[in-house]
Tab-separated table of C-alpha atoms in Angstrom:
chain	number	residue	atom	x	y	z
A	1	UNK	CA	29.649	7.472	-26.265
A	2	UNK	CA	29.441	9.706	-23.188
A	3	UNK	CA	26.801	8.653	-20.665
A	4	UNK	CA	24.098	11.259	-20.358
A	5	UNK	CA	20.790	11.659	-18.602
A	6	UNK	CA	17.914	11.248	-21.004
A	7	UNK	CA	14.591	12.957	-20.543
A	8	UNK	CA	11.338	11.322	-21.562
A	9	UNK	CA	9.891	13.436	-24.333
A	10	UNK	CA	7.985	12.724	-27.494
A	11	UNK	CA	10.474	14.978	-29.273
A	12	UNK	CA	13.447	12.890	-28.111
A	13	UNK	CA	11.835	9.481	-28.478
A	14	UNK	CA	14.482	8.604	-31.047
A	15	UNK	CA	17.172	8.982	-28.385
A	16	UNK	CA	15.428	6.426	-26.221
A	17	UNK	CA	15.523	3.892	-29.040
A	18	UNK	CA	19.136	4.299	-30.159
A	19	UNK	CA	20.024	0.807	-29.001
A	20	UNK	CA	16.959	-0.693	-30.658
A	21	UNK	CA	17.208	0.662	-34.189
A	22	UNK	CA	16.503	-2.763	-35.670
A	23	UNK	CA	13.749	-3.738	-33.282
A	24	UNK	CA	10.655	-5.360	-34.797
A	25	UNK	CA	7.297	-4.510	-33.303
A	26	UNK	CA	5.370	-7.321	-31.614
A	27	UNK	CA	7.943	-10.037	-32.208
A	28	UNK	CA	9.688	-10.493	-28.875
A	29	UNK	CA	11.953	-7.483	-29.321
A	30	UNK	CA	13.170	-4.822	-26.964
A	31	UNK	CA	15.352	-6.288	-24.204
A	32	UNK	CA	16.408	-3.736	-21.633
A	33	UNK	CA	19.989	-2.539	-21.596
A	34	UNK	CA	20.285	-3.155	-17.863
A	35	UNK	CA	22.565	-0.128	-17.491
A	36	UNK	CA	23.551	0.559	-13.914
A	37	UNK	CA	24.485	3.697	-12.024
A	38	UNK	CA	22.378	6.827	-11.796
A	39	UNK	CA	21.971	7.316	-15.552
A	40	UNK	CA	18.581	6.826	-17.181
A	41	UNK	CA	19.061	4.636	-20.220
A	42	UNK	CA	16.876	2.218	-22.154
A	43	UNK	CA	16.515	0.627	-25.561
A	44	UNK	CA	12.712	0.764	-25.339
A	45	UNK	CA	10.472	3.838	-25.764
A	46	UNK	CA	8.113	4.996	-23.044
A	47	UNK	CA	5.087	5.188	-25.327
A	48	UNK	CA	3.713	2.260	-27.278
A	49	UNK	CA	5.151	-0.246	-24.798
A	50	UNK	CA	3.138	-2.800	-22.826
A	51	UNK	CA	4.201	-2.037	-19.261
A	52	UNK	CA	3.548	-4.629	-16.582
A	53	UNK	CA	2.567	-2.991	-13.288
A	54	UNK	CA	4.738	-4.464	-10.541
A	55	UNK	CA	3.581	-2.434	-7.538
A	56	UNK	CA	2.164	0.878	-6.361
A	57	UNK	CA	3.124	2.875	-3.292
A	58	UNK	CA	0.484	5.225	-1.880
A	59	UNK	CA	0.896	7.078	1.389
A	60	UNK	CA	4.112	5.176	2.030
A	61	UNK	CA	2.406	1.783	1.742
A	62	UNK	CA	3.608	-0.506	-1.033
A	63	UNK	CA	1.159	-2.959	-2.607
A	64	UNK	CA	2.214	-5.688	-5.045
A	65	UNK	CA	0.192	-5.843	-8.249
A	66	UNK	CA	-1.966	-8.840	-9.176
A	67	UNK	CA	-1.022	-10.994	-12.148
A	68	UNK	CA	-1.932	-9.306	-15.424
A	69	UNK	CA	-1.909	-5.688	-14.229
A	70	UNK	CA	-0.651	-3.492	-17.051
A	71	UNK	CA	-0.477	0.054	-18.393
A	72	UNK	CA	0.275	1.539	-21.804
A	73	UNK	CA	0.800	5.114	-22.959
A	74	UNK	CA	0.208	5.599	-26.670
A	75	UNK	CA	1.961	8.282	-28.772
A	76	UNK	CA	-1.366	10.032	-29.385
A	77	UNK	CA	-1.857	11.197	-25.827
A	78	UNK	CA	-3.880	8.424	-24.253
A	79	UNK	CA	-3.014	5.940	-21.530
A	80	UNK	CA	-4.918	2.719	-20.873
A	81	UNK	CA	-4.623	0.508	-17.842
A	82	UNK	CA	-5.919	-2.783	-16.501
A	83	UNK	CA	-5.199	-3.445	-12.848
A	84	UNK	CA	-6.899	-6.825	-12.752
A	85	UNK	CA	-10.559	-5.986	-13.226
A	86	UNK	CA	-11.757	-2.802	-14.937
A	87	UNK	CA	-10.633	-1.141	-18.168
A	88	UNK	CA	-9.243	2.324	-17.382
A	89	UNK	CA	-8.262	5.151	-19.720
A	90	UNK	CA	-6.871	8.646	-19.137
A	91	UNK	CA	-5.484	11.530	-21.152
A	92	UNK	CA	-1.688	11.491	-21.041
A	93	UNK	CA	0.856	14.210	-21.804
A	94	UNK	CA	4.579	13.507	-22.023
A	95	UNK	CA	6.959	16.460	-21.768
A	96	UNK	CA	10.559	16.285	-20.668
A	97	UNK	CA	10.773	13.866	-17.756
A	98	UNK	CA	7.170	14.640	-16.773
A	99	UNK	CA	4.147	12.512	-17.583
A	100	UNK	CA	0.802	14.083	-16.716
A	101	UNK	CA	-2.202	11.786	-16.453
A	102	UNK	CA	-5.736	13.157	-16.451
A	103	UNK	CA	-8.863	12.004	-14.672
A	104	UNK	CA	-9.379	8.237	-15.131
A	105	UNK	CA	-12.433	6.938	-16.969
A	106	UNK	CA	-13.210	3.397	-15.866
A	107	UNK	CA	-15.704	0.618	-16.395
A	108	UNK	CA	-17.699	-0.422	-13.345
A	109	UNK	CA	-17.350	-4.192	-13.120
A	110	UNK	CA	-17.542	-5.970	-9.775
A	111	UNK	CA	-14.102	-7.158	-8.673
A	112	UNK	CA	-12.497	-9.464	-6.172
A	113	UNK	CA	-12.025	-7.544	-2.912
A	114	UNK	CA	-8.212	-7.818	-2.978
A	115	UNK	CA	-8.004	-6.752	-6.630
A	116	UNK	CA	-10.456	-3.926	-6.018
A	117	UNK	CA	-8.253	-2.642	-3.193
A	118	UNK	CA	-5.183	-2.665	-5.436
A	119	UNK	CA	-7.109	-1.056	-8.287
A	120	UNK	CA	-8.155	1.841	-6.042
A	121	UNK	CA	-4.561	2.355	-4.897
A	122	UNK	CA	-3.299	2.231	-8.477
A	123	UNK	CA	-5.895	4.775	-9.663
A	124	UNK	CA	-4.889	7.057	-6.776
A	125	UNK	CA	-1.260	6.715	-7.857
A	126	UNK	CA	-2.118	7.546	-11.496
A	127	UNK	CA	-3.501	11.033	-11.003
A	128	UNK	CA	-1.662	14.260	-11.821
A	129	UNK	CA	1.910	14.963	-12.827
A	130	UNK	CA	4.609	12.334	-12.462
A	131	UNK	CA	8.362	12.376	-12.664
A	132	UNK	CA	9.371	9.483	-14.901
A	133	UNK	CA	12.563	7.512	-14.434
A	134	UNK	CA	13.439	4.954	-17.089
A	135	UNK	CA	16.258	2.520	-16.324
A	136	UNK	CA	16.816	-0.537	-18.479
A	137	UNK	CA	13.394	-2.096	-18.981
A	138	UNK	CA	11.946	-0.579	-15.790
A	139	UNK	CA	9.890	2.586	-15.486
A	140	UNK	CA	8.955	4.388	-12.272
A	141	UNK	CA	6.309	7.122	-12.141
A	142	UNK	CA	6.402	9.280	-9.008
A	143	UNK	CA	3.977	12.045	-8.038
A	144	UNK	CA	4.974	15.261	-6.264
A	145	UNK	CA	3.471	13.795	-3.091
A	146	UNK	CA	5.729	10.738	-3.297
A	147	UNK	CA	3.177	8.160	-4.463
A	148	UNK	CA	4.668	5.935	-7.139
A	149	UNK	CA	4.005	3.158	-9.610
A	150	UNK	CA	6.716	0.652	-10.566
A	151	UNK	CA	6.483	-0.900	-14.021
A	152	UNK	CA	8.572	-3.136	-16.236
A	153	UNK	CA	8.433	-3.871	-19.933
A	154	UNK	CA	6.276	-6.887	-20.713
A	155	UNK	CA	7.898	-8.935	-23.464
A	156	UNK	CA	5.548	-9.997	-26.284
A	157	UNK	CA	4.229	-13.550	-26.006
A	158	UNK	CA	4.612	-15.938	-28.935
A	159	UNK	CA	1.676	-15.992	-31.326
A	160	UNK	CA	2.089	-19.678	-32.159
A	161	UNK	CA	1.912	-22.301	-29.429
A	162	UNK	CA	0.333	-19.974	-26.864
A	163	UNK	CA	-3.092	-20.665	-25.398
A	164	UNK	CA	-5.008	-17.404	-25.902
A	165	UNK	CA	-8.069	-16.921	-23.683
A	166	UNK	CA	-10.624	-14.627	-25.320
A	167	UNK	CA	-11.567	-11.838	-22.903
A	168	UNK	CA	-13.030	-9.133	-25.141
A	169	UNK	CA	-15.336	-8.918	-28.169
A	170	UNK	CA	-14.564	-5.959	-30.427
A	171	UNK	CA	-16.816	-4.018	-32.787
A	172	UNK	CA	-15.213	-0.840	-34.057
A	173	UNK	CA	-14.581	1.402	-31.061
A	174	UNK	CA	-16.789	-0.748	-28.815
A	175	UNK	CA	-15.311	-3.448	-26.588
A	176	UNK	CA	-17.519	-5.911	-24.709
A	177	UNK	CA	-16.152	-8.169	-21.990
A	178	UNK	CA	-16.830	-11.886	-22.419
A	179	UNK	CA	-19.476	-12.917	-19.840
A	180	UNK	CA	-17.775	-13.864	-16.570
A	181	UNK	CA	-20.281	-16.609	-15.774
A	182	UNK	CA	-19.504	-18.852	-18.742
A	183	UNK	CA	-18.680	-22.413	-17.610
A	184	UNK	CA	-14.909	-22.840	-17.450
A	185	UNK	CA	-14.954	-25.698	-19.940
A	186	UNK	CA	-16.717	-23.434	-22.441
A	187	UNK	CA	-14.561	-20.334	-21.907
A	188	UNK	CA	-13.512	-19.235	-25.422
A	189	UNK	CA	-9.865	-19.751	-26.282
A	190	UNK	CA	-7.649	-20.565	-29.261
A	191	UNK	CA	-4.199	-21.943	-29.970
A	192	UNK	CA	-2.327	-21.632	-33.269
A	193	UNK	CA	0.083	-24.444	-34.129
A	194	UNK	CA	3.239	-24.662	-36.223
A	195	UNK	CA	1.409	-26.866	-38.755
A	196	UNK	CA	-0.863	-23.960	-39.762
A	197	UNK	CA	-3.931	-24.965	-37.808
A	198	UNK	CA	-5.973	-23.305	-35.076
A	199	UNK	CA	-8.091	-25.030	-32.458
A	200	UNK	CA	-9.962	-24.102	-29.325
A	201	UNK	CA	-13.438	-23.379	-27.990
A	202	UNK	CA	-15.715	-20.624	-29.246
A	203	UNK	CA	-17.940	-20.313	-26.179
A	204	UNK	CA	-20.085	-23.388	-26.648
A	205	UNK	CA	-18.439	-25.751	-29.121
A	206	UNK	CA	-14.869	-26.808	-29.736
A	207	UNK	CA	-13.441	-26.074	-33.191
A	208	UNK	CA	-10.481	-26.676	-35.478
A	209	UNK	CA	-9.452	-25.043	-38.745
A	210	UNK	CA	-6.663	-23.610	-40.885
A	211	UNK	CA	-4.695	-20.487	-39.982
A	212	UNK	CA	-2.011	-19.011	-42.250
A	213	UNK	CA	0.260	-16.406	-40.657
A	214	UNK	CA	1.945	-13.891	-42.960
A	215	UNK	CA	3.563	-10.739	-41.633
A	216	UNK	CA	1.053	-9.006	-39.352
A	217	UNK	CA	-1.961	-10.911	-40.696
A	218	UNK	CA	-3.615	-14.271	-40.134
A	219	UNK	CA	-5.913	-15.809	-42.720
A	220	UNK	CA	-8.371	-18.224	-41.174
A	221	UNK	CA	-9.887	-20.950	-43.336
A	222	UNK	CA	-13.256	-22.549	-42.653
A	223	UNK	CA	-13.427	-24.001	-39.135
A	224	UNK	CA	-15.158	-27.245	-38.262
A	225	UNK	CA	-16.553	-27.885	-34.819
A	226	UNK	CA	-18.998	-29.729	-32.661
A	227	UNK	CA	-22.668	-28.777	-32.976
A	228	UNK	CA	-24.010	-28.595	-29.441
A	229	UNK	CA	-26.671	-26.074	-28.498
A	230	UNK	CA	-26.025	-23.881	-25.456
A	231	UNK	CA	-27.796	-21.063	-23.581
A	232	UNK	CA	-28.127	-17.841	-25.574
A	233	UNK	CA	-25.296	-16.013	-23.757
A	234	UNK	CA	-22.879	-18.756	-24.773
A	235	UNK	CA	-24.208	-18.913	-28.329
A	236	UNK	CA	-23.899	-15.117	-28.692
A	237	UNK	CA	-20.288	-15.305	-27.570
A	238	UNK	CA	-19.667	-18.168	-29.968
A	239	UNK	CA	-21.078	-16.279	-32.933
A	240	UNK	CA	-18.845	-13.288	-32.193
A	241	UNK	CA	-15.720	-15.413	-31.748
A	242	UNK	CA	-16.288	-17.434	-34.919
A	243	UNK	CA	-16.971	-14.245	-36.882
A	244	UNK	CA	-13.533	-12.999	-35.817
A	245	UNK	CA	-11.900	-16.242	-37.010
A	246	UNK	CA	-13.170	-15.896	-40.551
A	247	UNK	CA	-10.904	-14.799	-43.389
A	248	UNK	CA	-8.041	-12.328	-43.152
A	249	UNK	CA	-7.437	-10.407	-39.913
A	250	UNK	CA	-4.669	-8.183	-38.592
A	251	UNK	CA	-3.055	-9.221	-35.343
A	252	UNK	CA	-1.053	-7.302	-32.752
A	253	UNK	CA	0.666	-8.604	-29.624
A	254	UNK	CA	1.543	-6.302	-26.768
A	255	UNK	CA	2.949	-8.151	-23.812
A	256	UNK	CA	0.523	-10.942	-22.999
A	257	UNK	CA	-2.365	-9.402	-24.942
A	258	UNK	CA	-3.418	-10.415	-28.463
A	259	UNK	CA	-5.833	-8.459	-30.654
A	260	UNK	CA	-7.359	-9.818	-33.862
A	261	UNK	CA	-9.128	-7.219	-36.013
A	262	UNK	CA	-10.904	-7.674	-39.350
A	263	UNK	CA	-11.227	-4.966	-42.007
A	264	UNK	CA	-14.725	-4.090	-40.741
A	265	UNK	CA	-13.378	-3.368	-37.244
A	266	UNK	CA	-14.785	-6.493	-35.639
A	267	UNK	CA	-12.514	-8.824	-33.724
A	268	UNK	CA	-11.460	-10.214	-30.370
A	269	UNK	CA	-9.015	-9.462	-27.591
A	270	UNK	CA	-7.272	-12.309	-25.772
A	271	UNK	CA	-4.656	-12.871	-23.095
A	272	UNK	CA	-2.176	-15.624	-22.317
A	273	UNK	CA	-3.374	-18.427	-20.053
A	274	UNK	CA	-1.571	-21.597	-18.969
A	275	UNK	CA	-2.145	-24.515	-21.331
A	276	UNK	CA	-5.016	-26.655	-20.102
A	277	UNK	CA	-6.250	-24.198	-17.507
A	278	UNK	CA	-7.686	-20.828	-16.739
A	279	UNK	CA	-11.002	-19.371	-17.676
A	280	UNK	CA	-11.048	-17.184	-20.693
A	281	UNK	CA	-13.708	-15.103	-19.070
A	282	UNK	CA	-11.504	-14.140	-16.201
A	283	UNK	CA	-10.339	-10.664	-16.965
A	284	UNK	CA	-6.568	-10.110	-17.054
């Protein structure tokens, strides 16, 4: 097959996935082709991929991204980003090898000074029209002024055996961040095991129960846990987490992010943390 330069367009998305015809969504699929030379080739699409942000270059100054910085462009014309602190969303239009990002809408959480500095640089690099270059599993977005953002595909984490720190409480279209001041030992988290069980902490008490994985769903059985009383903020978090671990839910994994959603739209968002460490309330 003759090497050719591919453009990034919704209408030619199938061309970008020629090498990944059998890829399964959310199951560790989508390794980059690693093609060299000047050609732009990949076996992953541009949209619907969890992109890890590696660095941004603004005004000629390159800044490395903090752990957990990510961006995703969905096929419906919306891009979401998390540069280590706030949730950011923008309108996104993909046409040819151009990706145009609109004005960012962002939450207003207080951030670590270093992360806040990177976040500002990344938001500056997001605005306007970008030339997109896709090579293997790496994507570079460059503005007309030369500012750029370097990204790479974030491989999906394993559902089972991963310690998932709960960061977000979901209710329909509303997402609420887990309180950042929860004691570290009470930060909500969960781990599913090969034996069909789930265990963790719900925000106040530790718990253990059954969890049956089938396809894209998990059916949680009754969970048993300790019965300590905690301050209301912790108890409110606990009630929301336990409600999400009740019955049948749909799960999706994009990179290091897990979402559990029940039929009524309620659920939780979680991210990978090292076993035995890390606060679930720390965003990203």
